[in-house]
Amino acid sequence: MTENLMEDLGIAVLLPCYNEAQTIGDVVHGFRAALPSARIYVYDNNSTDSTALRAALAGATVVRERRQGKGNVVRRMFSDIEADIYIMADGDGTYAASDAAELIRTLITEGADMVVGTRRGVHADAGRQGHAFGNRIFNTLFRSLFGNDFSDIFSGYRAFSRRFAKSFPAVSGGFEIETEMSVHASRLRMPIAELELDYGRRPEGSHSKLSTFKDGAKILWMFAMLMKETRPFLFFSAISGVFMAASLTFMAPVLAAYFHTGLVERMPTWVFSLALMMISFLVFSAGLILDSLARARAEQLRIHYMNQSAGRHIRSVRKADKATRHLAA
């Protein structure tokens, strides 16, 4: 796609920040050089350093979001900002601004609603070995639960169409937001793409805001909640299976004694095992009912997504890009 075609698009660069004074100026300058026609927004999330001042001096539009957490910032960004294409990155300088144009090209040429910049080498250096190990575990868990659409669900470097930004519900409040984005796209079977990019290191003196165990627990909880909302039959079937296994464990010795003596010698245990079995059946039935409701909700989300405009100019740019590639061929 030519640079002239890209200039016809309304592009917004979104940079959620918390205490990134050391790097935010260079990040803003980098995106201004890479995307001269883009508008750059820095949403300051209660920073205690000079993040907001340095971003403003670098030429970004600075907005303060007082609800703490990246998810709250992203929800506000998508709500406030109108654009044809949104580029989201971190303010810590670990993502190269020069790759933004390639993300946009991929979004246009692939006809995608989200392009994820997967991080090359993130497993070798993710700040700490605990982060690298968590990345592997959670990506594997995601693929087993929600499908194989994504290989790096925690990447913060993404390009979105307007249709995605305005249809994304954004429930989570923290670093789980990337997981929620990935599940949302997989659930509605949106066209998505991945682009492998280099992942940089933080400069000396800059520190990650992630906590290996605290944020890992939050993400695991988000997995459970998203599974409950999007795949309730599987979620409640697993719980039902636990109750059934417990019921059979307590029931087995009572039945063995009954077949041997013809008497129910441990009546309280027998009643308790039957109660567990009843709970198992009730939970399984709830899963069946909620699965139907989840399907109906997914259909409504899909309709809402389809009713969103793809952007003022993106359709014409896609047509022009196809014509350009056709002539070049």
Tab-separated table of C-alpha atoms in Angstrom:
chain	number	residue	atom	x	y	z
A	1	MET	CA	0.000	0.000	0.000
A	2	THR	CA	1.458	3.359	-0.958
A	3	GLU	CA	2.114	6.135	1.555
A	4	ASN	CA	-0.377	8.374	-0.284
A	5	LEU	CA	-3.159	5.886	0.345
A	6	MET	CA	-2.224	5.714	4.033
A	7	GLU	CA	-2.431	9.513	4.337
A	8	ASP	CA	-6.119	9.353	3.404
A	9	LEU	CA	-6.869	7.442	6.593
A	10	GLY	CA	-7.681	8.883	9.995
A	11	ILE	CA	-5.095	7.156	12.199
A	12	ALA	CA	-4.975	7.445	15.986
A	13	VAL	CA	-1.993	6.233	18.009
A	14	LEU	CA	-3.052	5.239	21.526
A	15	LEU	CA	-0.436	5.147	24.292
A	16	PRO	CA	-1.679	4.170	27.764
A	17	CYS	CA	0.967	5.262	30.292
A	18	TYR	CA	1.785	4.979	33.964
A	19	ASN	CA	5.102	6.452	35.140
A	20	GLU	CA	6.866	6.322	31.765
A	21	ALA	CA	8.565	9.735	31.927
A	22	GLN	CA	11.913	8.228	30.928
A	23	THR	CA	10.676	6.865	27.601
A	24	ILE	CA	7.406	8.541	26.581
A	25	GLY	CA	9.015	11.521	24.826
A	26	ASP	CA	11.050	9.289	22.519
A	27	VAL	CA	8.025	7.061	21.882
A	28	VAL	CA	5.858	10.016	20.825
A	29	HIS	CA	8.632	11.394	18.592
A	30	GLY	CA	9.035	7.937	17.055
A	31	PHE	CA	5.361	7.653	16.122
A	32	ARG	CA	5.294	11.223	14.784
A	33	ALA	CA	8.159	10.322	12.462
A	34	ALA	CA	6.682	6.959	11.448
A	35	LEU	CA	3.104	8.209	10.950
A	36	PRO	CA	3.229	11.969	10.208
A	37	SER	CA	-0.518	12.213	9.559
A	38	ALA	CA	-1.575	10.329	12.707
A	39	ARG	CA	-2.940	11.868	15.885
A	40	ILE	CA	-1.081	10.691	18.966
A	41	TYR	CA	-2.892	10.335	22.290
A	42	VAL	CA	-1.236	9.663	25.621
A	43	TYR	CA	-3.650	8.664	28.373
A	44	ASP	CA	-1.920	9.205	31.687
A	45	ASN	CA	-3.114	6.767	34.348
A	46	ASN	CA	-2.293	8.646	37.595
A	47	SER	CA	1.437	8.863	36.974
A	48	THR	CA	3.472	10.324	39.827
A	49	ASP	CA	6.336	11.455	37.574
A	50	SER	CA	6.475	13.871	34.613
A	51	THR	CA	4.948	11.478	32.056
A	52	ALA	CA	2.111	13.832	31.100
A	53	LEU	CA	4.377	16.873	30.759
A	54	ARG	CA	6.953	15.111	28.594
A	55	ALA	CA	4.254	13.626	26.366
A	56	ALA	CA	2.685	17.059	25.856
A	57	LEU	CA	6.062	18.641	25.086
A	58	ALA	CA	6.668	15.913	22.492
A	59	GLY	CA	3.430	16.898	20.726
A	60	ALA	CA	0.907	14.320	21.974
A	61	THR	CA	-2.618	15.012	23.111
A	62	VAL	CA	-2.618	14.136	26.813
A	63	VAL	CA	-5.715	12.946	28.676
A	64	ARG	CA	-5.875	11.799	32.297
A	65	GLU	CA	-7.774	8.632	33.238
A	66	ARG	CA	-8.219	8.389	37.009
A	67	ARG	CA	-9.482	4.788	37.150
A	68	GLN	CA	-6.333	2.783	37.664
A	69	GLY	CA	-5.565	-0.048	35.275
A	70	LYS	CA	-4.777	-0.499	31.589
A	71	GLY	CA	-8.211	-1.936	30.854
A	72	ASN	CA	-9.880	1.223	32.175
A	73	VAL	CA	-7.586	3.347	30.006
A	74	VAL	CA	-8.264	1.335	26.838
A	75	ARG	CA	-12.018	1.458	27.425
A	76	ARG	CA	-11.829	5.250	27.739
A	77	MET	CA	-9.657	5.561	24.631
A	78	PHE	CA	-11.978	3.533	22.442
A	79	SER	CA	-14.937	5.506	23.756
A	80	ASP	CA	-13.407	8.969	23.300
A	81	ILE	CA	-11.494	8.775	20.043
A	82	GLU	CA	-12.874	8.646	16.508
A	83	ALA	CA	-10.580	7.255	13.823
A	84	ASP	CA	-10.474	4.870	10.873
A	85	ILE	CA	-7.556	2.896	12.296
A	86	TYR	CA	-6.251	2.697	15.855
A	87	ILE	CA	-2.668	1.773	16.751
A	88	MET	CA	-2.148	0.771	20.373
A	89	ALA	CA	1.330	0.503	21.880
A	90	ASP	CA	3.014	0.862	25.260
A	91	GLY	CA	4.847	3.951	26.401
A	92	ASP	CA	7.931	2.067	27.595
A	93	GLY	CA	9.731	1.991	24.256
A	94	THR	CA	9.739	-1.803	23.866
A	95	TYR	CA	7.772	-1.602	20.596
A	96	ALA	CA	9.345	0.044	17.542
A	97	ALA	CA	7.260	2.901	16.169
A	98	SER	CA	8.712	2.190	12.719
A	99	ASP	CA	6.673	-1.050	12.630
A	100	ALA	CA	3.354	0.816	12.870
A	101	ALA	CA	3.094	1.392	9.114
A	102	GLU	CA	3.472	-2.348	8.506
A	103	LEU	CA	0.718	-3.084	11.010
A	104	ILE	CA	-1.566	-0.690	9.125
A	105	ARG	CA	-0.649	-2.193	5.758
A	106	THR	CA	-1.440	-5.655	7.081
A	107	LEU	CA	-4.783	-4.459	8.467
A	108	ILE	CA	-5.700	-3.015	5.071
A	109	THR	CA	-4.390	-5.735	2.773
A	110	GLU	CA	-5.693	-8.617	4.908
A	111	GLY	CA	-9.068	-6.956	5.409
A	112	ALA	CA	-8.616	-7.578	9.136
A	113	ASP	CA	-10.239	-5.943	12.132
A	114	MET	CA	-7.242	-6.550	14.393
A	115	VAL	CA	-3.558	-7.129	13.697
A	116	VAL	CA	-1.383	-8.291	16.587
A	117	GLY	CA	2.320	-7.542	16.573
A	118	THR	CA	3.603	-10.790	18.038
A	119	ARG	CA	6.822	-10.335	19.971
A	120	ARG	CA	9.881	-12.007	18.503
A	121	GLY	CA	12.131	-13.188	21.335
A	122	VAL	CA	9.692	-12.390	24.142
A	123	HIS	CA	10.204	-15.840	25.672
A	124	ALA	CA	13.927	-15.185	25.883
A	125	ASP	CA	13.537	-11.809	27.582
A	126	ALA	CA	10.223	-10.747	29.027
A	127	GLY	CA	11.619	-8.652	31.832
A	128	ARG	CA	11.919	-11.650	34.129
A	129	GLN	CA	11.989	-15.387	33.601
A	130	GLY	CA	8.679	-15.636	35.463
A	131	HIS	CA	7.048	-13.466	32.803
A	132	ALA	CA	8.483	-15.601	30.006
A	133	PHE	CA	7.247	-18.800	31.641
A	134	GLY	CA	3.815	-17.244	32.231
A	135	ASN	CA	3.616	-16.182	28.581
A	136	ARG	CA	4.141	-19.750	27.426
A	137	ILE	CA	1.652	-21.218	29.910
A	138	PHE	CA	-1.135	-18.711	29.273
A	139	ASN	CA	-0.774	-18.792	25.490
A	140	THR	CA	-1.018	-22.580	25.567
A	141	LEU	CA	-4.052	-22.380	27.864
A	142	PHE	CA	-5.705	-19.817	25.600
A	143	ARG	CA	-5.272	-21.998	22.521
A	144	SER	CA	-6.748	-25.012	24.330
A	145	LEU	CA	-9.791	-23.066	25.557
A	146	PHE	CA	-10.554	-20.486	22.873
A	147	GLY	CA	-8.874	-21.629	19.650
A	148	ASN	CA	-5.665	-21.209	17.706
A	149	ASP	CA	-6.221	-17.694	16.335
A	150	PHE	CA	-3.441	-16.111	18.408
A	151	SER	CA	0.108	-17.049	19.345
A	152	ASP	CA	0.846	-14.050	21.614
A	153	ILE	CA	-2.232	-12.902	23.492
A	154	PHE	CA	-0.305	-10.482	25.728
A	155	SER	CA	1.208	-8.330	23.003
A	156	GLY	CA	0.377	-4.670	23.563
A	157	TYR	CA	1.212	-3.629	19.995
A	158	ARG	CA	-1.945	-3.892	17.936
A	159	ALA	CA	-3.816	-2.243	15.086
A	160	PHE	CA	-7.621	-2.093	15.110
A	161	SER	CA	-10.333	-1.127	12.697
A	162	ARG	CA	-12.979	1.319	13.852
A	163	ARG	CA	-15.462	-1.554	13.765
A	164	PHE	CA	-13.463	-3.463	16.384
A	165	ALA	CA	-12.871	-0.459	18.639
A	166	LYS	CA	-16.507	0.562	18.759
A	167	SER	CA	-17.903	-2.958	19.266
A	168	PHE	CA	-15.437	-4.122	21.937
A	169	PRO	CA	-17.146	-4.187	25.385
A	170	ALA	CA	-13.890	-3.916	27.431
A	171	VAL	CA	-14.948	-5.365	30.780
A	172	SER	CA	-11.547	-5.932	32.401
A	173	GLY	CA	-9.765	-3.195	34.298
A	174	GLY	CA	-6.084	-4.166	34.194
A	175	PHE	CA	-3.454	-5.941	32.117
A	176	GLU	CA	-5.993	-8.652	31.291
A	177	ILE	CA	-7.374	-6.360	28.568
A	178	GLU	CA	-5.257	-7.963	25.813
A	179	THR	CA	-6.655	-11.381	26.732
A	180	GLU	CA	-10.190	-10.015	26.561
A	181	MET	CA	-9.495	-8.482	23.133
A	182	SER	CA	-8.250	-11.819	21.830
A	183	VAL	CA	-11.253	-13.734	23.183
A	184	HIS	CA	-13.644	-11.135	21.752
A	185	ALA	CA	-12.121	-11.472	18.281
A	186	SER	CA	-12.108	-15.277	18.437
A	187	ARG	CA	-15.654	-15.438	19.744
A	188	LEU	CA	-17.082	-13.305	16.929
A	189	ARG	CA	-14.769	-14.931	14.363
A	190	MET	CA	-13.463	-11.573	13.246
A	191	PRO	CA	-10.825	-11.461	10.524
A	192	ILE	CA	-7.509	-11.103	12.357
A	193	ALA	CA	-3.834	-11.273	11.444
A	194	GLU	CA	-0.508	-11.554	13.221
A	195	LEU	CA	2.767	-9.892	12.314
A	196	GLU	CA	6.000	-10.978	13.987
A	197	LEU	CA	7.983	-7.974	15.213
A	198	ASP	CA	11.107	-7.388	17.244
A	199	TYR	CA	10.549	-6.811	20.947
A	200	GLY	CA	12.917	-4.349	22.611
A	201	ARG	CA	14.171	-4.084	26.157
A	202	ARG	CA	13.383	-1.366	28.617
A	203	PRO	CA	16.151	1.197	29.105
A	204	GLU	CA	18.165	1.244	32.308
A	205	GLY	CA	16.160	2.682	35.168
A	206	SER	CA	12.782	1.831	33.629
A	207	HIS	CA	10.874	-0.928	35.370
A	208	SER	CA	7.979	-3.185	34.383
A	209	LYS	CA	4.672	-2.605	36.190
A	210	LEU	CA	3.793	-6.298	35.979
A	211	SER	CA	3.802	-8.561	39.008
A	212	THR	CA	4.448	-12.187	38.073
A	213	PHE	CA	2.089	-13.720	40.634
A	214	LYS	CA	-0.451	-10.945	41.230
A	215	ASP	CA	-1.107	-10.188	37.573
A	216	GLY	CA	-0.829	-13.876	36.701
A	217	ALA	CA	-3.641	-14.597	39.166
A	218	LYS	CA	-5.744	-11.795	37.653
A	219	ILE	CA	-5.238	-13.170	34.157
A	220	LEU	CA	-6.104	-16.697	35.298
A	221	TRP	CA	-9.281	-15.335	36.900
A	222	MET	CA	-10.094	-13.498	33.661
A	223	PHE	CA	-9.650	-16.777	31.755
A	224	ALA	CA	-12.191	-18.423	34.064
A	225	MET	CA	-14.676	-15.539	33.742
A	226	LEU	CA	-14.348	-15.376	29.956
A	227	MET	CA	-14.789	-19.119	29.744
A	228	LYS	CA	-17.919	-18.854	31.902
A	229	GLU	CA	-19.306	-16.113	29.666
A	230	THR	CA	-18.328	-17.512	26.267
A	231	ARG	CA	-18.234	-21.299	26.822
A	232	PRO	CA	-20.573	-21.944	29.750
A	233	PHE	CA	-21.309	-25.546	28.780
A	234	LEU	CA	-17.644	-26.503	29.078
A	235	PHE	CA	-17.196	-24.404	32.234
A	236	PHE	CA	-20.174	-25.815	34.120
A	237	SER	CA	-19.589	-29.329	32.799
A	238	ALA	CA	-16.172	-29.259	34.467
A	239	ILE	CA	-17.741	-28.169	37.772
A	240	SER	CA	-20.449	-30.797	37.370
A	241	GLY	CA	-17.783	-33.432	36.820
A	242	VAL	CA	-16.072	-32.471	40.077
A	243	PHE	CA	-19.309	-32.885	42.053
A	244	MET	CA	-20.075	-36.174	40.309
A	245	ALA	CA	-16.613	-37.526	41.060
A	246	ALA	CA	-17.020	-36.567	44.713
A	247	SER	CA	-20.459	-38.173	44.806
A	248	LEU	CA	-19.190	-41.446	43.344
A	249	THR	CA	-16.257	-41.452	45.780
A	250	PHE	CA	-18.571	-41.281	48.791
A	251	MET	CA	-21.143	-43.584	47.186
A	252	ALA	CA	-18.820	-46.446	46.258
A	253	PRO	CA	-18.184	-47.933	49.745
A	254	VAL	CA	-21.869	-47.635	50.664
A	255	LEU	CA	-22.908	-49.515	47.512
A	256	ALA	CA	-20.187	-52.121	48.063
A	257	ALA	CA	-21.502	-52.774	51.583
A	258	TYR	CA	-25.086	-52.896	50.304
A	259	PHE	CA	-24.329	-55.502	47.634
A	260	HIS	CA	-22.432	-57.528	50.231
A	261	THR	CA	-24.919	-57.353	53.125
A	262	GLY	CA	-28.140	-56.060	51.580
A	263	LEU	CA	-28.145	-53.179	54.086
A	264	VAL	CA	-27.357	-49.473	53.850
A	265	GLU	CA	-25.051	-49.209	56.830
A	266	ARG	CA	-23.880	-45.599	56.376
A	267	MET	CA	-27.076	-43.657	55.737
A	268	PRO	CA	-25.622	-40.125	56.265
A	269	THR	CA	-22.852	-40.842	53.725
A	270	TRP	CA	-25.425	-42.222	51.282
A	271	VAL	CA	-27.632	-39.135	51.598
A	272	PHE	CA	-24.627	-36.854	51.230
A	273	SER	CA	-23.480	-38.650	48.059
A	274	LEU	CA	-26.981	-38.344	46.573
A	275	ALA	CA	-27.010	-34.625	47.388
A	276	LEU	CA	-23.699	-34.209	45.564
A	277	MET	CA	-25.096	-36.113	42.585
A	278	MET	CA	-28.163	-33.835	42.518
A	279	ILE	CA	-25.905	-30.771	42.579
A	280	SER	CA	-23.917	-32.244	39.709
A	281	PHE	CA	-27.071	-32.649	37.613
A	282	LEU	CA	-28.263	-29.129	38.477
A	283	VAL	CA	-24.931	-27.549	37.511
A	284	PHE	CA	-24.877	-29.518	34.257
A	285	SER	CA	-28.432	-28.353	33.450
A	286	ALA	CA	-27.429	-24.749	34.192
A	287	GLY	CA	-24.548	-25.128	31.747
A	288	LEU	CA	-26.916	-26.313	29.010
A	289	ILE	CA	-29.270	-23.374	29.545
A	290	LEU	CA	-26.487	-20.773	29.776
A	291	ASP	CA	-24.858	-22.162	26.641
A	292	SER	CA	-27.984	-21.317	24.663
A	293	LEU	CA	-28.031	-17.824	26.184
A	294	ALA	CA	-24.334	-17.359	25.377
A	295	ARG	CA	-24.976	-18.262	21.745
A	296	ALA	CA	-27.812	-15.735	21.566
A	297	ARG	CA	-25.581	-13.083	23.152
A	298	ALA	CA	-22.790	-13.829	20.660
A	299	GLU	CA	-25.280	-13.375	17.825
A	300	GLN	CA	-26.287	-9.969	19.222
A	301	LEU	CA	-22.644	-8.934	19.590
A	302	ARG	CA	-22.011	-10.034	16.015
A	303	ILE	CA	-24.968	-7.973	14.753
A	304	HIS	CA	-23.727	-4.931	16.707
A	305	TYR	CA	-20.245	-5.434	15.283
A	306	MET	CA	-21.567	-5.697	11.725
A	307	ASN	CA	-23.593	-2.497	12.179
A	308	GLN	CA	-20.451	-0.495	12.930
A	309	SER	CA	-18.918	1.494	10.112
A	310	ALA	CA	-15.506	0.274	9.009
A	311	GLY	CA	-14.348	3.911	8.853
A	312	ARG	CA	-14.901	6.901	6.651
A	313	HIS	CA	-12.111	6.142	4.200
A	314	ILE	CA	-10.933	2.615	4.886
A	315	ARG	CA	-13.197	0.975	2.309
A	316	SER	CA	-12.026	3.296	-0.468
A	317	VAL	CA	-8.400	2.823	0.588
A	318	ARG	CA	-8.796	-0.958	0.483
A	319	LYS	CA	-10.279	-0.714	-3.013
A	320	ALA	CA	-7.487	1.588	-4.141
A	321	ASP	CA	-4.872	-0.720	-2.653
A	322	LYS	CA	-6.352	-3.729	-4.450
A	323	ALA	CA	-6.354	-1.800	-7.711
A	324	THR	CA	-2.734	-0.759	-7.174
A	325	ARG	CA	-1.617	-4.344	-6.485
A	326	HIS	CA	-3.618	-5.573	-9.518
A	327	LEU	CA	-1.884	-3.101	-11.816
A	328	ALA	CA	1.513	-3.966	-10.356
A	329	ALA	CA	0.867	-7.648	-11.051
